[in-house]
Each structure stands twice: as structure tokens, then as C-alpha cells.
GROMACS .gro file of C-alpha atoms in nm:
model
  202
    1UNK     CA    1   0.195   0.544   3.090
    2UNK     CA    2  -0.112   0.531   2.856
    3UNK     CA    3   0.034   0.230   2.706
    4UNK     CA    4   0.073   0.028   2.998
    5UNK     CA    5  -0.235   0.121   3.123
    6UNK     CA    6  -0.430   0.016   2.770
    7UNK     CA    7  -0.231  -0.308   2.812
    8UNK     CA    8  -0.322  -0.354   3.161
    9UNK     CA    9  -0.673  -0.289   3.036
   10UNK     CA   10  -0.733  -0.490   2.762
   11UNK     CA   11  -0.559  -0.823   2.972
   12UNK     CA   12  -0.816  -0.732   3.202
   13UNK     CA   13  -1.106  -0.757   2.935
   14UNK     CA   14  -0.957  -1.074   2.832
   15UNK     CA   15  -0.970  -1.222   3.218
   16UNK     CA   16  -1.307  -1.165   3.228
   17UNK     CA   17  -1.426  -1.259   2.889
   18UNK     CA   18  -1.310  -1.569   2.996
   19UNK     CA   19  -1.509  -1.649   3.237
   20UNK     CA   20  -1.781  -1.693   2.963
   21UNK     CA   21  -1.919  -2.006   2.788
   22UNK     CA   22  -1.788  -2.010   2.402
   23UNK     CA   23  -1.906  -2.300   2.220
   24UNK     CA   24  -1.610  -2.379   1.927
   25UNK     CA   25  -1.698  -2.484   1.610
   26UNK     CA   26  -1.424  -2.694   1.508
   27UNK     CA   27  -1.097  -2.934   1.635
   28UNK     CA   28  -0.863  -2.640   1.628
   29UNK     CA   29  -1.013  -2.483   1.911
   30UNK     CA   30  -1.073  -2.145   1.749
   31UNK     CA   31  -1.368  -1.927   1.621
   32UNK     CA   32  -1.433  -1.626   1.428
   33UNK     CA   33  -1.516  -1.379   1.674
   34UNK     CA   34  -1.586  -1.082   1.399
   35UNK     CA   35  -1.949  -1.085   1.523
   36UNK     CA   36  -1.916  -1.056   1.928
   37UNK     CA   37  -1.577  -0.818   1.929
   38UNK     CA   38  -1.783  -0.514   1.932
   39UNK     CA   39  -1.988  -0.632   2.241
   40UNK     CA   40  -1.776  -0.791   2.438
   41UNK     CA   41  -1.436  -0.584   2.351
   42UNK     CA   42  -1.447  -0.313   2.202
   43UNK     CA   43  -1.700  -0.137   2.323
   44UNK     CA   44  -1.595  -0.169   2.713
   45UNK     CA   45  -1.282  -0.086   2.670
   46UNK     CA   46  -1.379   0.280   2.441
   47UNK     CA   47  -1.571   0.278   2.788
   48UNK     CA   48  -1.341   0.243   3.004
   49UNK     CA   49  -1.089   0.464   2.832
   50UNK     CA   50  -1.354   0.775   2.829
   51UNK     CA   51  -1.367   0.708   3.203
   52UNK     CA   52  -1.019   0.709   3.259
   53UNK     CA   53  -0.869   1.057   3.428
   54UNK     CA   54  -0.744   1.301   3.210
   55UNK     CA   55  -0.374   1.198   3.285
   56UNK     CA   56  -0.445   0.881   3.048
   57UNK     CA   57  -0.410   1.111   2.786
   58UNK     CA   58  -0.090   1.335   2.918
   59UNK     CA   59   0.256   1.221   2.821
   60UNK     CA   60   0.522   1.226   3.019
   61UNK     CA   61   0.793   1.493   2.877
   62UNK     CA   62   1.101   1.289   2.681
   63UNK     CA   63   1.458   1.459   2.653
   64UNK     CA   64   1.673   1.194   2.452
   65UNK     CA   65   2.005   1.233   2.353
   66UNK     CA   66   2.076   1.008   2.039
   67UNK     CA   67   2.417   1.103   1.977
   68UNK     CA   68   2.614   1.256   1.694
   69UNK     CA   69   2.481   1.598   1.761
   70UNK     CA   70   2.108   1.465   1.737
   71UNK     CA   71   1.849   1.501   2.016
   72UNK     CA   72   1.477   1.527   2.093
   73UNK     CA   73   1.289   1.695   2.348
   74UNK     CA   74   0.948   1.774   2.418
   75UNK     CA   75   0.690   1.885   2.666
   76UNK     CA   76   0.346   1.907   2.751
   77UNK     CA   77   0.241   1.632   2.546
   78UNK     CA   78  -0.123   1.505   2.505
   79UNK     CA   79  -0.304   1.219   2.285
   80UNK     CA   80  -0.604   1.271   2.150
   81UNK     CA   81  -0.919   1.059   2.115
   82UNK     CA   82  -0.780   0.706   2.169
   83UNK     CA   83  -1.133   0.545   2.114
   84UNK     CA   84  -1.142   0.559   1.770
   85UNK     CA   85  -1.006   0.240   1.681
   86UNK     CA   86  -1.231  -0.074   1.480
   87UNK     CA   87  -1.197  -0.412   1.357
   88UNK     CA   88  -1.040  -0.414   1.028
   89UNK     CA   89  -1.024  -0.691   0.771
   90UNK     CA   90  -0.646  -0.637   0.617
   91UNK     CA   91  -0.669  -0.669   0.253
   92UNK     CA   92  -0.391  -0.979   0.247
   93UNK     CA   93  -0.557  -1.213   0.507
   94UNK     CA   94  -0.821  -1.421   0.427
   95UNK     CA   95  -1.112  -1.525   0.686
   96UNK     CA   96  -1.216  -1.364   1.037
   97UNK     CA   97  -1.020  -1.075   1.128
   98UNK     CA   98  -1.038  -1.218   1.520
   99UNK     CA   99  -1.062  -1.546   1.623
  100UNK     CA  100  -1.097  -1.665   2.012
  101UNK     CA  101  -0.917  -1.985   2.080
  102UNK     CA  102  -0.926  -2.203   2.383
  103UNK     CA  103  -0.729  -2.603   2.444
  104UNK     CA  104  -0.926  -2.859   2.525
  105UNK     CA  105  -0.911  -2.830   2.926
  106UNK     CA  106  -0.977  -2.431   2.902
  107UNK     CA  107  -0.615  -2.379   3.055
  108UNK     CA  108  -0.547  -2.166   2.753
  109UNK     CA  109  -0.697  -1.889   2.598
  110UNK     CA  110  -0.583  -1.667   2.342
  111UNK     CA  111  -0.707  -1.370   2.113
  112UNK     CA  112  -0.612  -1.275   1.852
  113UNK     CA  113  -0.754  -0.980   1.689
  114UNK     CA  114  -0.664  -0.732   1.416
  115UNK     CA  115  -0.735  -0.348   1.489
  116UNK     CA  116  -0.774  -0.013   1.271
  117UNK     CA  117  -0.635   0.276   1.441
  118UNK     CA  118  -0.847   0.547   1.254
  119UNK     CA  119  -0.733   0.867   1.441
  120UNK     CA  120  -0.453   0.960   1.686
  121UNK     CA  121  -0.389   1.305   1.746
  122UNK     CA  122  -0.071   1.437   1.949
  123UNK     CA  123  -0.015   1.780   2.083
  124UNK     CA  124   0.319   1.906   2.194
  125UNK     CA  125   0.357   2.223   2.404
  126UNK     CA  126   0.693   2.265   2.277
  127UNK     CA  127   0.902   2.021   2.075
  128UNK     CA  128   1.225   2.053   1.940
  129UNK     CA  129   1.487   1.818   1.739
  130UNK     CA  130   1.833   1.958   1.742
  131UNK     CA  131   2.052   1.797   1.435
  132UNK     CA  132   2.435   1.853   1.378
  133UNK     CA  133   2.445   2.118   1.091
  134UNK     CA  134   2.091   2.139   0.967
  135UNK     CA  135   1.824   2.396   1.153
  136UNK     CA  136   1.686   2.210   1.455
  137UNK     CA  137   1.341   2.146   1.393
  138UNK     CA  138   1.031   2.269   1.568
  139UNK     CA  139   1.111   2.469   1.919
  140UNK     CA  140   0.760   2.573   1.904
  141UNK     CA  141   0.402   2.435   1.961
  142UNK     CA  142   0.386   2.075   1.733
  143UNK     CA  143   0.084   1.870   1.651
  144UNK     CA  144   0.111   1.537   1.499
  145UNK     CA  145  -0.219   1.340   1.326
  146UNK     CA  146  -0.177   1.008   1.197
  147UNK     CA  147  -0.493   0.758   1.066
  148UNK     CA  148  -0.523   0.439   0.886
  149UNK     CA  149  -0.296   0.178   1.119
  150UNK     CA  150  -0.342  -0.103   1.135
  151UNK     CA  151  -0.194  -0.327   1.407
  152UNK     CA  152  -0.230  -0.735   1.460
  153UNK     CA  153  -0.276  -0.853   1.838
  154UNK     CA  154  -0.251  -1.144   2.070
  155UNK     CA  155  -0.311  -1.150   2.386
  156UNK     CA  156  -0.286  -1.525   2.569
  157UNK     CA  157  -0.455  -1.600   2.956
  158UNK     CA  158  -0.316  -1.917   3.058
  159UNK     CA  159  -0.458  -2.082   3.391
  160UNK     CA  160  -0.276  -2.338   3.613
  161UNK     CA  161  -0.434  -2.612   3.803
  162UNK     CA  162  -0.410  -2.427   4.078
  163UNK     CA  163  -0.654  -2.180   3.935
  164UNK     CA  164  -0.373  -1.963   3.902
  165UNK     CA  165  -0.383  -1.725   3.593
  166UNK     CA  166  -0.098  -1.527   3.393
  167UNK     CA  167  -0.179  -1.362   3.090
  168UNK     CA  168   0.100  -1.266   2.844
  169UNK     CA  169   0.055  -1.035   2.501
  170UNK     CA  170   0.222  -1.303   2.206
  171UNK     CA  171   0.298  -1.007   1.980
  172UNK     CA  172   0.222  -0.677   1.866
  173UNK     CA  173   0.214  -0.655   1.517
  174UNK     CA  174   0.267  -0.316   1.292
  175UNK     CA  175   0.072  -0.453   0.965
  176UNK     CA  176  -0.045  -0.102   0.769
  177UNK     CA  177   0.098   0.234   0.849
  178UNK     CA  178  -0.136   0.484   0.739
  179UNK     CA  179  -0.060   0.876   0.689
  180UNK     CA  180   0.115   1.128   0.913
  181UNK     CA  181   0.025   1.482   0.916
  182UNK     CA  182   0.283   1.696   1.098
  183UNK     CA  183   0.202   2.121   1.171
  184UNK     CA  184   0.451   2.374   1.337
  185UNK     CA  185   0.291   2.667   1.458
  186UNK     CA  186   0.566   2.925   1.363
  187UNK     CA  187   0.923   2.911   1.185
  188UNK     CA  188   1.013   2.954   0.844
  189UNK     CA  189   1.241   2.647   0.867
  190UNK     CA  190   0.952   2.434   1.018
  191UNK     CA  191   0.740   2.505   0.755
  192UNK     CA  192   0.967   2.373   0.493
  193UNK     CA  193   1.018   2.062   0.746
  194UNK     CA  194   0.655   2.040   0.773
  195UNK     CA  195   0.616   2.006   0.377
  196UNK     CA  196   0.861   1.790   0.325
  197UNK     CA  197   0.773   1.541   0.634
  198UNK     CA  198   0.428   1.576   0.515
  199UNK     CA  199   0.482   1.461   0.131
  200UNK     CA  200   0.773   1.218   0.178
  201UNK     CA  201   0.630   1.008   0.474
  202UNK     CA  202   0.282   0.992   0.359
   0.00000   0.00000   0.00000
């Protein structure tokens, strides 16, 4: 649900950022657009977000099956503060870390944009892993932090002559993943889970 929505949300920034005038500074069609994604993207959408109701931030509960004796359930799940996300400049690419980019008739117009993903905090009223011979894991109150993602995006509007617009995400990119803090609030099991999920992931 809050992904969808996010997506929804962000094609929706795009539509109307595209109504604007960008002047392009060379044949490709494309231009940095480090200095304006603050402005014109990021901050709307942190706004819109912070506006949303508080079921943007509830999660549905998940009961999974995986087979071989292994399964996950959990419940009551909420996401923390989903605003704290940034531009960020990825150590391995060279240049603008967003560039807008439009053909020569306007018909196309494409982001492409990568973003930090500083701080996302899950809560779990109950969450529980059941393995085949091992203790299951958690069956109690679970909260999961992770910060320092990093994920590429492109997002594409493409207009027909009919004025007719569709605008399609071109990927979704995993490019750093950061550390992952896991807590169990009781069990002498989770806690060795806990340290060992907590020094051999990060």
C-alpha cells in the first residue's frame, strides 16, 4: 500500500513538473538537475507524505508460507518517518546525481534521479519466523532500523499527439545497502538471533 501510493505520488510530481519550461543545455536533451530537485521534488513530496493519513504508514499483516518447514508472519506493522530521504552523489558515478531529460518535440520526459534513504524504521506488533529444526525466531514485539540506501530511479512521462499521457517507472535500482539493526523485545533465543543478524548483515 505505501508503496504504490509513493509511486502513484511521485508520477504525479513528475506530471506536473512537466508542465514547466526547462531550458537544456546540450544535444542530448538532458540536464543536471542537482540544483532544482530539492524545490521542485523533494520537498513536495516530504509534503505530501506528512499529509498523508496515518494508514500510509500501517502495513498490511503478511502470513507467507515458503515451504520446507519455513514461514513468516507478522502483524501490526508500521513504517516510520518515510521523509527522510536526500539526493546522494554515489561514490562510483561521476557527474549530476539527477538529470531531467526531454526529446526534441517534448513527447518524452524522463528523470532520473539517485536517492539516499537515511532512516526507515519498522515496528511489528508481533512477528514470528518458524524454521524446520532451529527455534522460530521472534513471536514477540520486533523493530527493524535500517539507514544508508541508496536506490537509483527513473521515472519516464511520455505524451501522445493526442495529448494523451502515460508515465512508466524504467527501473528501480538497489545501488548501496546500508546497515540493519534488528531488536526483539523478549526471548533468550531472539537475543542470540538479534546478535548475530545484527553483526553478520551489517
Amino acid at each position: 500500500m505505501a508503496m504504490l501510493f509513493s509511486a502513484h505520488l511521485f508520477i504525479g510530481i513528475l506530471v506536473w513538473l512537466s508542465a514547466g519550461d526547462f531550458s537544456y543545455g546540450d544535444d542530448s536533451g538532458c540536464v543536471g538537475w542537482d540544483d532544482k530537485v530539492e524545490d521542485l521534488l523533494f520537498s513536495p513530496l516530504r509534503d505530501q507524505i506528512e499529509q498523508a493519513a496515518t494508514e500510509f504508514y500501517s502495513l498490511p499483516d503478511f502470513d507467507s508460507n515458503l515451504g520446507w518447514g519455513v514461514s513468516i508472519k507478522s502483524h501490526a506493522g508500521k513504517v516510520g518517518d518515510l521523509t527522510s530521504f536526500d539526493l546522494v552523489h554515489l561514490p562510483y558515478v561521476r557527474g549530476n546525481a539527477s538529470y531531467m531529460c526531454s526529446s526534441a518535440d517534448g513527447s518524452n520526459i524522463t528523470l532520473a534521479i539517485d536517492v539516499g534513504l537515511n532512516d526507515l524504521d519498522l515496528e511489528l506488533d508481533s512477528f514470528i519466523t518458524t524454521l524446520p529444526v532451529l527455534p522460530n525466531i521472534g513471536n514477540t514485539k520486533t523493530s527493524i532500523r535500517n539507514s544508508g540506501n541508496a536506490v537509483s530511479i527513473s521515472v519516464s512521462l511520455i505524451s501522445d499527439s493526442d495529448s494523451n499521457c502515460v508515465a512508466s517507472i524504467n527501473y528501480f535500482q538497489l545501488r548501496e545497502l546500508g546497515d540493519t539493526w534488528v531488536n526483539f523485545e523478549h526471548g533468550w533465543f531472539n537475543s542470540v538471533y538479534e546478535f548475530l543478524i545484527n553483526h553478520l548483515v551489517n
